[in-house]
Amino acid sequence: MDERNTSNFLQAIVTEDLASGRVTEVKTRFPPEPNGYLHLGHAKSISVNFDLAERYGGRCNLRFDDTNPGKESQEYIDAIQADIRWLGYVWDGNVKYASSYFQQLYEWAVYLVNQGHAYVCDLSPEEARDYRGTLTLSGRNSPYRQRSVAENLDLLQRMQAGEFDEGAKVLRAKIDMSSPNMNLRDPILYRIRKVPHHQTGHDWVIYPTYDFAHGQEDAIEGITHSICTLEFEDHRPLYDWLLEHLPVPSKPRQYEFGRLNPSYTVTSKRKLRRLVDDGVVSGWDDPRMPTVCGMRRRGYTPTAIRRFCDMIGTTRSDGVVDIAMLEFAIREDLNENAVRGMCVLDPLKIVLTDYPEQQVEELRAPRHPSRGDLGERLLPFTRELFIDAADFREEANKKYKRLVLGKRVRLRNAYVIEADELVRDDSGNMTEVRAHIVPDTLGKDPADGIKAKGVIHWVSATHGRRAEVRLYDRLFSHEAPDRGQGDFLEHLNPDSLQVIAEAWIEPSLAEVVSEQHVQFEREGYFVADRHDSRADKPVFNRTIGLRDTWSKG
Ligand code: ATP
Ligand code: MG
């Protein structure tokens, strides 16, 4: 695969703009609304904006689009910054806030009124909807459209002075009620909202709409390429209209790209919030959530997420992207970088009857098969071991290349053993398998020529450590949960989490620090949980299995 994806139409635009001299420097911004946690779709937008600036030696701002105080909070502001830093991006200068431009935006609203381009309208929301018309029916002028400049100025000031109730009045641009583009039918610029704002406190009781704020903020910051998703395409004429009719310091241009819709996932803050509020998941950072903090806790890496965003390209179509591509990127990164270790998830005891009870051999194994720089680990080998119950059968056909009664198997990084006897308890459950070592088989095949058919992993029952292991899988079993039949919550994967309270890990894995990635050999990639894992009680989250078990092919 190519190192960089070339299907990025924005790069072509920027290259052209620099060549023609329309811009001399590239300036982009990522403008999140602080009303929820960032998700994979936002990660795509972040990568589009930051990577584009970086590629052309430009800069990218982080600007909180905080024009909707009722739903926003400092918690989200902090979390969003942490997520962007974790992804490895650095914004230009200080964090910006739409709210720090409220005074300027208000002055520009006054300017539009003075120019006869905006008016205060008293229509109720229902009346306004009626006057607005439909896609096929032209709108009608508001009866308040002809107010004089002086009256509009007076009313606007009194709106800000708090004289009117919420919903009683709005400020609207005076554009064209018969425009085929609904966004140009005298759009609302300011609303009365009597709620305190997390940044500006009680300074304002009127707040600019997204449309009135966005382009002007871009202009204030000198943004050259204002990148957003396709649903804003029809807002572009309004974006341009406002920039033309205001004395703004620069003229940004808006470009739209297709939203990222990953399969088996929902990426809408509203739906993610429902998963949290309904207790389907443990919180915004539940490892099954497609939030940046959820993916982080799951063990996804910034490298893999950024690689995925690059791999899928940036286009003007809104297709569904196969989530397996992200999983591929994760496996690729972790295969290269995760240390190896053995963990037995469903322990079955093996007793090596010919091995002395007190003996401990310190075997050695590389921490990574091809990364000598990561060093070695010590594997204590003892008389009593655990193997996974699925790696033993009393009888099996030739396809089963694990331990079978009377047959041989190699213990990974250790000896070949042969199973002699199965012990069961009174209720018939397997309690242990008694076995013996085939002599002189450390790193060698048995001298008698009877080779072991397979290799299985193991952990010393006396020197291994207990760990909790959380086996995560995809949260939804439907490819397009929010486009299937019924509510998206009907498509939850019932097996998205299985908790193993007592798995056994080799001692080297007990030293793993929070957020370190490991491959449990033959099982998958795991990460030490950043909240719950402690030295005396390690907790591992499964990031992803070794192979794609979901693909149909
Ligand atoms: P949501 O639909 O999840 O509420 P949003 O668009 O309301 O998302 P914002 O905080 O406004 O969330 O988004 C910040 C930026 O991220 C915007 O430029 C938006 O277009 C972009 N963005 C959001 N979701 C996606 C997505 N799925 N793919 C690409 N970009 C996205
Ligand atoms: Mg939005």
Coordinates of C-alpha atoms and ligand atoms in Angstrom, one line a residue:
M1 CA 0.0 0.0 0.0
D2 CA 1.1 3.5 -0.7
E3 CA 2.6 5.4 2.2
R4 CA 0.2 8.3 1.5
N5 CA -3.2 8.3 0.0
T6 CA -3.4 10.5 -3.1
S7 CA -7.1 10.7 -3.3
N8 CA -7.4 14.0 -1.5
F9 CA -9.0 16.6 -3.6
L10 CA -8.2 19.3 -1.0
Q11 CA -4.5 18.9 -1.7
A12 CA -5.1 19.7 -5.4
I13 CA -7.0 22.8 -4.4
V14 CA -4.3 24.0 -2.0
T15 CA -1.5 23.3 -4.5
E16 CA -3.4 25.4 -7.1
D17 CA -4.1 28.2 -4.7
L18 CA -0.5 28.5 -3.7
A19 CA 0.7 28.3 -7.3
S20 CA -1.8 31.0 -8.4
G21 CA -0.9 33.2 -5.5
R22 CA -4.5 33.3 -4.1
V23 CA -2.9 32.4 -0.8
T24 CA 0.7 32.6 0.4
E25 CA 0.2 30.5 3.4
V26 CA -2.2 27.7 4.3
K27 CA -4.3 28.2 7.4
T28 CA -7.0 25.7 8.5
R29 CA -8.9 25.1 11.7
F30 CA -10.7 22.3 13.5
P31 CA -13.9 23.8 15.0
P32 CA -15.6 21.4 17.4
E33 CA -18.7 22.2 19.3
P34 CA -17.9 21.4 23.0
N35 CA -21.1 19.5 23.5
G36 CA -19.7 15.9 23.6
Y37 CA -16.6 13.9 23.1
L38 CA -14.7 13.5 19.9
H39 CA -15.4 10.4 17.8
L40 CA -13.8 8.7 14.8
G41 CA -15.5 11.1 12.4
H42 CA -13.9 14.0 14.2
A43 CA -10.6 12.3 14.1
K44 CA -11.0 12.3 10.3
S45 CA -11.8 16.0 10.3
I46 CA -8.8 16.7 12.6
S47 CA -6.5 14.7 10.3
V48 CA -7.8 16.5 7.2
N49 CA -7.3 19.9 8.7
F50 CA -4.0 19.4 10.6
D51 CA -2.4 17.3 7.9
L52 CA -3.3 19.7 5.1
A53 CA -1.7 22.6 7.0
E54 CA 1.3 20.6 7.9
R55 CA 1.8 19.3 4.4
Y56 CA 2.1 22.8 3.0
G57 CA 4.0 24.3 5.9
G58 CA 0.9 26.1 7.2
R59 CA -0.9 26.3 10.5
C60 CA -4.1 24.9 12.0
N61 CA -6.2 26.4 14.7
L62 CA -8.3 24.7 17.3
R63 CA -11.4 26.8 17.7
F64 CA -14.3 25.9 20.0
D65 CA -17.5 26.6 18.2
D66 CA -19.2 27.6 21.5
T67 CA -22.3 29.5 20.3
N68 CA -24.8 27.2 22.0
P69 CA -24.1 27.6 25.7
G70 CA -27.1 25.4 26.9
K71 CA -25.4 22.2 25.7
E72 CA -21.8 22.9 26.2
S73 CA -19.4 22.5 29.1
Q74 CA -15.8 22.8 30.3
E75 CA -15.6 19.0 30.7
Y76 CA -15.9 18.7 26.9
I77 CA -13.5 21.5 26.2
D78 CA -10.8 19.8 28.4
A79 CA -11.5 16.3 26.9
I80 CA -11.4 17.5 23.3
Q81 CA -8.0 19.2 23.9
A82 CA -6.6 16.0 25.5
D83 CA -7.9 13.9 22.6
I84 CA -6.3 16.1 20.0
R85 CA -3.0 16.1 21.8
W86 CA -3.2 12.3 22.2
L87 CA -3.7 12.0 18.4
G88 CA -0.4 13.8 18.2
Y89 CA -1.5 17.1 16.7
V90 CA -0.4 20.6 17.8
W91 CA -2.7 23.6 17.1
D92 CA -1.3 27.0 16.3
G93 CA -1.0 29.3 19.3
N94 CA -3.6 29.5 21.9
V95 CA -6.9 27.7 21.9
K96 CA -9.5 29.9 20.2
Y97 CA -13.1 30.3 21.1
A98 CA -16.0 31.6 19.0
S99 CA -17.2 33.3 22.2
S100 CA -14.2 35.5 22.3
Y101 CA -15.5 37.1 19.1
F102 CA -19.0 37.8 20.4
Q103 CA -18.3 41.6 20.7
Q104 CA -17.0 41.8 17.1
L105 CA -19.9 39.7 15.8
Y106 CA -22.3 41.9 17.6
E107 CA -20.7 45.0 16.0
W108 CA -21.0 43.3 12.6
A109 CA -24.7 42.6 13.3
V110 CA -25.1 46.3 14.0
Y111 CA -23.2 47.0 10.8
L112 CA -25.6 44.9 8.7
V113 CA -28.6 46.6 10.3
N114 CA -27.0 50.0 9.4
Q115 CA -26.6 48.9 5.9
G116 CA -30.2 47.7 5.6
H117 CA -29.1 44.1 5.4
A118 CA -30.6 42.8 8.6
Y119 CA -33.8 43.3 10.6
V120 CA -35.4 42.3 13.9
C121 CA -38.3 39.9 13.3
D122 CA -41.1 39.2 15.8
L123 CA -42.6 36.1 14.0
S124 CA -43.0 33.2 16.4
P125 CA -41.0 30.1 15.4
E126 CA -44.2 28.5 13.9
E127 CA -45.1 31.6 11.9
A128 CA -41.5 31.9 10.7
R129 CA -41.7 28.3 9.5
D130 CA -44.8 29.0 7.6
Y131 CA -43.4 32.2 6.0
R132 CA -40.3 30.3 5.0
G133 CA -42.0 28.2 2.4
T134 CA -40.7 24.9 1.2
L135 CA -38.3 23.5 -1.3
T136 CA -41.0 23.8 -3.9
L137 CA -42.8 26.8 -2.6
S138 CA -41.3 30.3 -2.4
G139 CA -41.3 31.9 1.0
R140 CA -43.0 35.2 1.9
N141 CA -41.6 38.4 3.4
S142 CA -41.9 38.8 7.1
P143 CA -44.3 41.7 8.0
Y144 CA -41.3 43.0 10.1
R145 CA -39.0 43.1 7.1
Q146 CA -39.5 46.8 6.4
R147 CA -38.6 48.1 9.8
S148 CA -36.5 51.2 9.7
V149 CA -32.8 51.1 10.5
A150 CA -33.4 53.1 13.6
E151 CA -36.1 50.8 14.9
N152 CA -34.0 47.7 14.2
L153 CA -31.0 49.2 16.0
D154 CA -33.1 50.1 19.0
L155 CA -34.7 46.6 19.1
L156 CA -31.3 44.8 18.7
Q157 CA -29.9 46.8 21.6
R158 CA -32.9 46.0 23.7
M159 CA -32.6 42.3 22.8
Q160 CA -29.1 42.4 24.2
A161 CA -30.2 44.4 27.2
G162 CA -32.5 41.5 28.1
E163 CA -35.8 43.2 27.6
F164 CA -37.4 40.4 25.6
D165 CA -38.2 36.8 26.3
E166 CA -36.5 33.9 24.5
G167 CA -38.1 33.3 21.2
A168 CA -39.9 36.7 21.1
K169 CA -37.5 38.2 18.6
V170 CA -34.6 37.3 16.3
L171 CA -32.2 39.2 14.1
R172 CA -32.4 38.1 10.5
A173 CA -30.4 38.8 7.4
K174 CA -32.4 40.5 4.6
I175 CA -31.5 38.4 1.6
D176 CA -34.2 36.7 -0.5
M177 CA -37.3 34.9 0.6
S178 CA -37.8 33.4 -2.8
S179 CA -34.3 32.0 -3.1
P180 CA -34.3 28.3 -4.2
N181 CA -31.7 27.9 -1.4
M182 CA -33.6 27.8 1.8
N183 CA -30.5 29.0 3.7
L184 CA -30.8 32.4 1.9
R185 CA -34.4 33.0 2.9
D186 CA -33.6 35.6 5.5
P187 CA -31.6 33.3 7.8
I188 CA -31.5 34.0 11.6
L189 CA -28.3 35.7 12.8
Y190 CA -29.0 36.1 16.5
R191 CA -31.3 34.5 19.0
I192 CA -32.2 35.4 22.5
R193 CA -30.9 32.7 24.9
K194 CA -31.0 33.6 28.6
V195 CA -28.5 31.1 29.8
P196 CA -25.0 31.8 31.2
H197 CA -22.1 30.9 29.0
H198 CA -19.2 28.8 30.2
Q199 CA -16.7 31.4 28.8
T200 CA -18.6 34.7 28.9
G201 CA -20.8 34.2 31.9
H202 CA -23.7 36.6 31.9
D203 CA -22.3 39.0 29.4
W204 CA -24.7 38.0 26.6
V205 CA -28.3 37.1 26.4
I206 CA -28.3 36.9 22.6
Y207 CA -26.1 34.4 20.8
P208 CA -25.1 34.3 17.1
T209 CA -26.2 31.3 15.1
Y210 CA -23.7 28.9 13.6
D211 CA -24.1 30.5 10.2
F212 CA -23.5 34.0 11.4
A213 CA -20.5 33.0 13.5
H214 CA -18.7 30.5 11.4
G215 CA -17.4 32.4 8.4
Q216 CA -16.7 35.6 10.3
E217 CA -14.6 33.7 12.8
D218 CA -12.7 32.1 10.0
A219 CA -12.2 35.6 8.5
I220 CA -11.0 37.0 11.9
E221 CA -8.4 34.2 12.2
G222 CA -7.3 34.5 8.6
I223 CA -8.3 31.0 7.7
T224 CA -7.6 30.3 4.1
H225 CA -9.4 27.0 3.6
S226 CA -12.4 26.5 5.7
I227 CA -13.1 22.8 5.5
C228 CA -16.3 21.2 6.6
T229 CA -18.5 18.3 5.7
L230 CA -20.9 18.0 2.8
E231 CA -24.1 18.9 4.8
F232 CA -22.8 22.5 4.8
E233 CA -22.5 22.7 1.1
D234 CA -25.9 24.6 0.8
H235 CA -24.7 27.0 3.5
R236 CA -21.8 28.1 1.4
P237 CA -23.8 30.8 -0.5
L238 CA -24.7 32.3 2.8
Y239 CA -21.2 32.0 4.1
D240 CA -20.0 33.9 1.0
W241 CA -22.9 36.5 1.3
L242 CA -22.0 37.4 4.8
L243 CA -18.3 37.8 3.9
E244 CA -19.2 40.0 1.0
H245 CA -21.5 42.2 3.0
L246 CA -19.2 42.7 6.1
P247 CA -16.0 44.6 6.5
V248 CA -14.1 41.4 7.4
P249 CA -10.3 41.3 7.5
S250 CA -9.9 38.3 5.2
K251 CA -11.9 36.2 2.7
P252 CA -11.7 32.5 3.6
R253 CA -13.2 29.9 1.3
Q254 CA -15.3 27.0 2.3
Y255 CA -14.7 23.5 1.0
E256 CA -16.8 20.4 1.8
F257 CA -15.8 16.8 2.0
G258 CA -17.8 13.6 2.6
R259 CA -18.4 12.6 6.2
L260 CA -16.7 9.4 7.5
N261 CA -19.4 6.8 8.1
P262 CA -17.6 3.7 9.4
S263 CA -19.4 0.4 9.2
Y264 CA -20.6 -1.3 12.4
T265 CA -20.5 2.1 14.2
V266 CA -22.6 5.1 14.9
T267 CA -20.8 8.5 14.8
S268 CA -23.4 11.0 16.0
K269 CA -22.9 12.6 19.4
R270 CA -26.6 12.3 20.0
K271 CA -26.5 8.6 19.5
L272 CA -23.3 8.1 21.4
R273 CA -24.9 10.1 24.3
R274 CA -27.8 7.6 24.3
L275 CA -25.4 4.7 24.6
V276 CA -24.0 6.4 27.7
D277 CA -27.2 7.6 29.2
D278 CA -29.0 4.3 28.7
G279 CA -26.1 2.5 30.4
V280 CA -25.4 0.4 27.3
V281 CA -21.7 1.3 27.8
S282 CA -19.8 2.3 30.9
G283 CA -19.2 5.9 29.7
W284 CA -17.9 8.0 26.9
D285 CA -14.6 6.2 27.2
D286 CA -15.9 2.7 27.3
P287 CA -13.5 0.7 25.1
R288 CA -16.3 -0.2 22.7
M289 CA -17.2 3.5 22.0
P290 CA -15.9 5.0 18.7
T291 CA -14.9 8.1 20.7
V292 CA -11.3 9.0 20.6
C293 CA -11.0 8.4 24.4
G294 CA -12.8 5.1 24.0
M295 CA -10.5 4.0 21.2
R296 CA -7.6 5.0 23.3
R297 CA -8.8 2.9 26.2
R298 CA -9.4 0.0 23.9
G299 CA -5.7 0.2 22.8
Y300 CA -6.1 1.7 19.4
T301 CA -3.1 3.9 18.7
P302 CA -2.8 7.4 17.3
T303 CA -0.5 6.0 14.5
A304 CA -3.2 3.5 13.5
I305 CA -6.1 6.0 13.6
R306 CA -4.1 8.6 11.6
R307 CA -3.0 5.9 9.1
F308 CA -6.6 4.9 8.7
C309 CA -7.7 8.5 8.1
D310 CA -5.1 8.8 5.4
M311 CA -5.8 5.4 3.9
I312 CA -9.5 6.2 3.3
G313 CA -8.8 9.4 1.4
T314 CA -10.7 12.6 1.4
T315 CA -13.4 12.8 -1.2
R316 CA -16.7 14.5 -1.9
S317 CA -18.8 11.4 -1.5
D318 CA -20.5 10.2 1.7
G319 CA -19.9 6.4 1.4
V320 CA -19.6 3.9 4.2
V321 CA -16.0 2.9 5.1
D322 CA -15.3 -0.6 6.1
I323 CA -14.2 -0.6 9.8
A324 CA -12.0 -3.5 9.0
M325 CA -9.6 -1.0 7.4
L326 CA -9.1 0.6 10.8
E327 CA -8.6 -2.8 12.4
F328 CA -6.1 -3.6 9.7
A329 CA -4.2 -0.4 10.5
I330 CA -4.2 -1.3 14.2
R331 CA -3.0 -4.8 13.7
E332 CA -0.2 -3.5 11.4
D333 CA 1.0 -1.0 14.0
L334 CA 0.7 -3.4 17.0
N335 CA 2.3 -6.3 15.1
E336 CA 5.3 -4.0 14.7
N337 CA 5.4 -2.5 18.2
A338 CA 3.6 -4.6 20.8
V339 CA 5.7 -6.8 23.0
R340 CA 4.7 -10.4 23.2
G341 CA 3.7 -12.4 26.2
M342 CA 1.6 -15.4 27.1
C343 CA -1.8 -15.3 28.8
V344 CA -4.1 -18.2 29.5
L345 CA -7.7 -17.1 29.4
D346 CA -9.4 -20.4 30.3
P347 CA -6.9 -22.2 32.5
L348 CA -6.6 -26.0 32.5
K349 CA -3.8 -27.3 34.8
I350 CA -1.0 -29.4 33.4
V351 CA 1.1 -31.4 35.9
L352 CA 4.5 -32.6 34.5
T353 CA 4.9 -35.7 36.6
D354 CA 8.6 -36.1 35.7
Y355 CA 9.5 -32.6 36.7
P356 CA 10.8 -32.0 40.2
E357 CA 8.3 -30.1 42.4
Q358 CA 10.6 -27.3 43.6
Q359 CA 12.5 -26.8 40.3
V360 CA 12.3 -23.6 38.4
E361 CA 14.0 -23.1 35.1
E362 CA 14.3 -19.5 33.8
L363 CA 13.7 -19.9 30.1
R364 CA 14.2 -16.9 27.9
A365 CA 12.2 -15.6 25.0
P366 CA 12.4 -12.5 22.9
R367 CA 9.9 -9.7 23.8
H368 CA 9.3 -9.3 20.0
P369 CA 10.1 -11.8 17.2
S370 CA 11.9 -9.2 15.0
R371 CA 12.7 -6.3 17.3
G372 CA 15.9 -7.3 19.1
D373 CA 15.9 -3.8 20.6
L374 CA 13.0 -4.7 22.8
G375 CA 15.1 -7.3 24.6
E376 CA 14.2 -10.6 26.3
R377 CA 11.8 -11.8 28.9
L378 CA 12.3 -14.6 31.5
L379 CA 9.8 -17.4 31.5
P380 CA 9.8 -19.5 34.7
F381 CA 9.1 -23.1 33.8
T382 CA 7.7 -25.3 36.6
R383 CA 6.1 -28.6 37.3
E384 CA 2.6 -27.2 37.3
L385 CA 1.4 -25.1 34.3
F386 CA -1.7 -23.7 32.9
I387 CA -2.7 -24.1 29.3
D388 CA -6.0 -23.0 27.7
A389 CA -8.8 -25.5 28.0
A390 CA -9.4 -25.2 24.3
D391 CA -5.9 -26.4 23.6
F392 CA -6.6 -29.9 25.0
R393 CA -8.8 -32.7 23.9
E394 CA -9.1 -36.3 24.9
E395 CA -9.4 -37.4 21.4
A396 CA -9.2 -35.5 18.1
N397 CA -8.7 -35.9 14.4
K398 CA -5.5 -34.9 12.6
K399 CA -6.6 -31.4 12.0
Y400 CA -6.4 -30.6 15.7
K401 CA -2.8 -29.5 16.2
R402 CA -2.8 -29.0 20.0
L403 CA -2.6 -31.3 23.0
V404 CA -4.4 -34.7 22.8
L405 CA -4.2 -37.6 25.2
G406 CA -1.3 -39.8 24.3
K407 CA 0.1 -37.2 21.8
R408 CA 2.7 -34.5 21.8
V409 CA 2.6 -30.7 21.6
R410 CA 5.2 -28.0 21.9
L411 CA 4.9 -25.5 24.7
R412 CA 5.8 -22.2 23.1
N413 CA 9.4 -21.1 23.9
A414 CA 9.8 -24.4 26.0
Y415 CA 9.7 -28.2 25.8
V416 CA 7.7 -30.7 23.9
I417 CA 5.3 -32.5 26.3
E418 CA 3.2 -35.6 25.9
A419 CA -0.2 -36.0 27.7
D420 CA -0.7 -39.2 29.7
E421 CA -3.8 -38.9 31.8
L422 CA -6.9 -36.7 32.3
V423 CA -8.1 -36.2 35.8
R424 CA -11.7 -35.3 36.4
D425 CA -13.5 -34.2 39.6
D426 CA -16.7 -35.9 41.0
S427 CA -18.9 -33.9 38.7
G428 CA -16.9 -34.9 35.7
N429 CA -15.2 -31.6 35.1
M430 CA -11.6 -31.7 33.8
T431 CA -9.3 -30.7 36.7
E432 CA -5.9 -31.5 35.3
V433 CA -3.9 -33.2 32.7
R434 CA -0.9 -35.2 33.8
A435 CA 1.9 -35.2 31.2
H436 CA 5.6 -35.6 30.9
I437 CA 8.4 -33.8 29.2
V438 CA 9.9 -35.3 26.1
P439 CA 13.6 -35.0 27.0
D440 CA 16.1 -32.7 25.3
T441 CA 13.5 -30.8 23.3
L442 CA 14.3 -27.2 24.3
G443 CA 14.7 -25.6 20.9
K444 CA 15.1 -29.1 19.3
D445 CA 12.8 -31.7 17.9
P446 CA 12.5 -35.0 19.8
A447 CA 15.3 -37.4 19.1
D448 CA 12.9 -40.3 18.4
G449 CA 11.6 -38.5 15.4
I450 CA 8.0 -38.2 16.6
K451 CA 7.5 -34.5 16.2
A452 CA 5.0 -32.3 18.0
K453 CA 2.1 -31.3 15.8
G454 CA 1.5 -27.9 17.1
V455 CA 2.6 -25.2 19.5
I456 CA 0.5 -23.9 22.4
H457 CA 1.0 -21.2 25.0
W458 CA 1.2 -21.7 28.7
V459 CA 1.9 -20.0 32.0
S460 CA 3.5 -21.3 35.1
A461 CA 0.8 -22.1 37.7
T462 CA 3.1 -21.2 40.5
H463 CA 5.0 -18.2 39.1
G464 CA 2.3 -16.8 36.8
R465 CA 0.1 -14.0 37.9
R466 CA -3.7 -13.5 37.9
A467 CA -5.1 -10.8 35.7
E468 CA -8.6 -9.6 34.7
V469 CA -9.1 -9.7 30.9
R470 CA -11.9 -7.9 29.2
L471 CA -12.6 -9.3 25.8
Y472 CA -14.1 -6.5 23.7
D473 CA -15.7 -6.9 20.3
R474 CA -17.6 -4.7 18.0
L475 CA -20.5 -2.9 19.8
F476 CA -23.0 -3.5 16.9
S477 CA -23.6 -6.6 14.9
H478 CA -25.3 -4.7 12.1
E479 CA -23.1 -3.2 9.3
A480 CA -25.1 0.1 9.4
P481 CA -26.8 0.2 12.8
D482 CA -28.4 3.5 12.3
R483 CA -29.7 2.7 8.8
G484 CA -31.1 -0.8 9.6
Q485 CA -34.6 -1.5 10.6
G486 CA -35.9 0.0 13.9
D487 CA -33.8 1.8 16.5
F488 CA -30.1 1.6 16.3
L489 CA -30.0 0.1 19.8
E490 CA -31.7 -3.0 18.4
H491 CA -28.5 -3.9 16.6
L492 CA -26.2 -4.2 19.6
N493 CA -23.8 -7.2 19.5
P494 CA -24.8 -9.2 22.6
D495 CA -21.2 -10.5 22.8
S496 CA -19.4 -7.1 22.7
L497 CA -17.9 -7.7 26.2
Q498 CA -16.9 -10.8 28.0
V499 CA -15.0 -10.3 31.3
I500 CA -12.6 -13.0 32.4
A501 CA -12.1 -12.4 36.1
E502 CA -9.1 -14.7 36.4
A503 CA -6.8 -15.2 33.5
W504 CA -3.2 -16.2 34.0
I505 CA -0.3 -14.1 32.7
E506 CA 3.4 -14.8 32.5
P507 CA 5.3 -12.7 35.1
S508 CA 6.8 -10.4 32.5
L509 CA 3.3 -9.1 31.7
A510 CA 2.7 -8.1 35.3
E511 CA 5.3 -5.4 34.7
V512 CA 3.4 -3.8 31.9
V513 CA 2.5 -0.2 32.6
S514 CA -0.8 1.5 32.0
E515 CA -1.6 1.9 28.3
Q516 CA 1.2 -0.4 27.2
H517 CA 0.3 -2.7 24.3
V518 CA 1.0 -6.4 24.3
Q519 CA 0.3 -9.3 22.0
F520 CA -1.0 -12.3 24.0
E521 CA 0.5 -14.9 21.8
R522 CA -2.2 -16.8 19.8
E523 CA -4.9 -14.6 21.3
G524 CA -4.7 -11.1 20.1
Y525 CA -3.6 -7.6 21.0
F526 CA -4.3 -6.2 24.4
V527 CA -3.6 -3.1 26.4
A528 CA -3.3 -2.5 30.1
D529 CA -6.4 -0.5 31.1
R530 CA -5.5 3.1 31.8
H531 CA -8.0 3.4 34.6
D532 CA -8.3 0.1 36.3
S533 CA -5.0 -1.8 35.8
R534 CA -2.7 -1.9 38.9
A535 CA 0.5 -3.7 39.6
D536 CA -1.2 -5.9 42.1
K537 CA -4.2 -6.5 39.8
P538 CA -3.4 -6.1 36.2
V539 CA -6.4 -5.5 33.9
F540 CA -6.1 -6.0 30.2
N541 CA -8.5 -4.9 27.4
R542 CA -8.6 -6.8 24.2
T543 CA -7.9 -4.3 21.4
I544 CA -8.3 -6.6 18.5
G545 CA -7.9 -10.3 17.6
L546 CA -5.0 -11.5 15.6
R547 CA -7.2 -12.0 12.5
D548 CA -10.4 -10.5 11.1
T549 CA -13.1 -12.9 12.3
W550 CA -15.9 -10.7 10.9
S551 CA -15.1 -10.7 7.2
K552 CA -17.5 -12.7 5.1
G553 CA -14.9 -13.7 2.5
Ligands
ATP1 P1 -22.1 15.0 15.4 O1 -22.9 14.8 14.2 O2 -21.4 13.8 15.9 O3 -22.8 15.8 16.5 P2 -20.9 17.5 14.7 O4 -20.7 17.8 13.2 O5 -22.1 18.2 15.3 O6 -20.9 16.0 14.9 P3 -18.9 19.2 15.6 O7 -18.3 19.4 16.9 O8 -19.7 20.4 15.0 O9 -19.7 17.9 15.6 O10 -17.8 18.8 14.5 C1 -16.5 19.4 14.4 C2 -16.0 19.1 13.0 O11 -15.9 17.7 12.8 C3 -17.0 19.7 12.0 O12 -16.2 20.4 11.0 C4 -17.6 18.5 11.4 O13 -17.9 18.6 10.1 C5 -16.5 17.4 11.6 N1 -17.1 16.1 11.7 C6 -18.1 15.6 12.5 N2 -18.4 14.4 12.3 C7 -17.7 14.0 11.2 C8 -17.6 12.8 10.4 N3 -18.3 11.7 10.7 N4 -16.7 12.8 9.4 C9 -16.0 13.8 9.1 N5 -16.0 15.0 9.8 C10 -16.9 15.1 10.8
MG2 MG -21.9 20.5 14.3

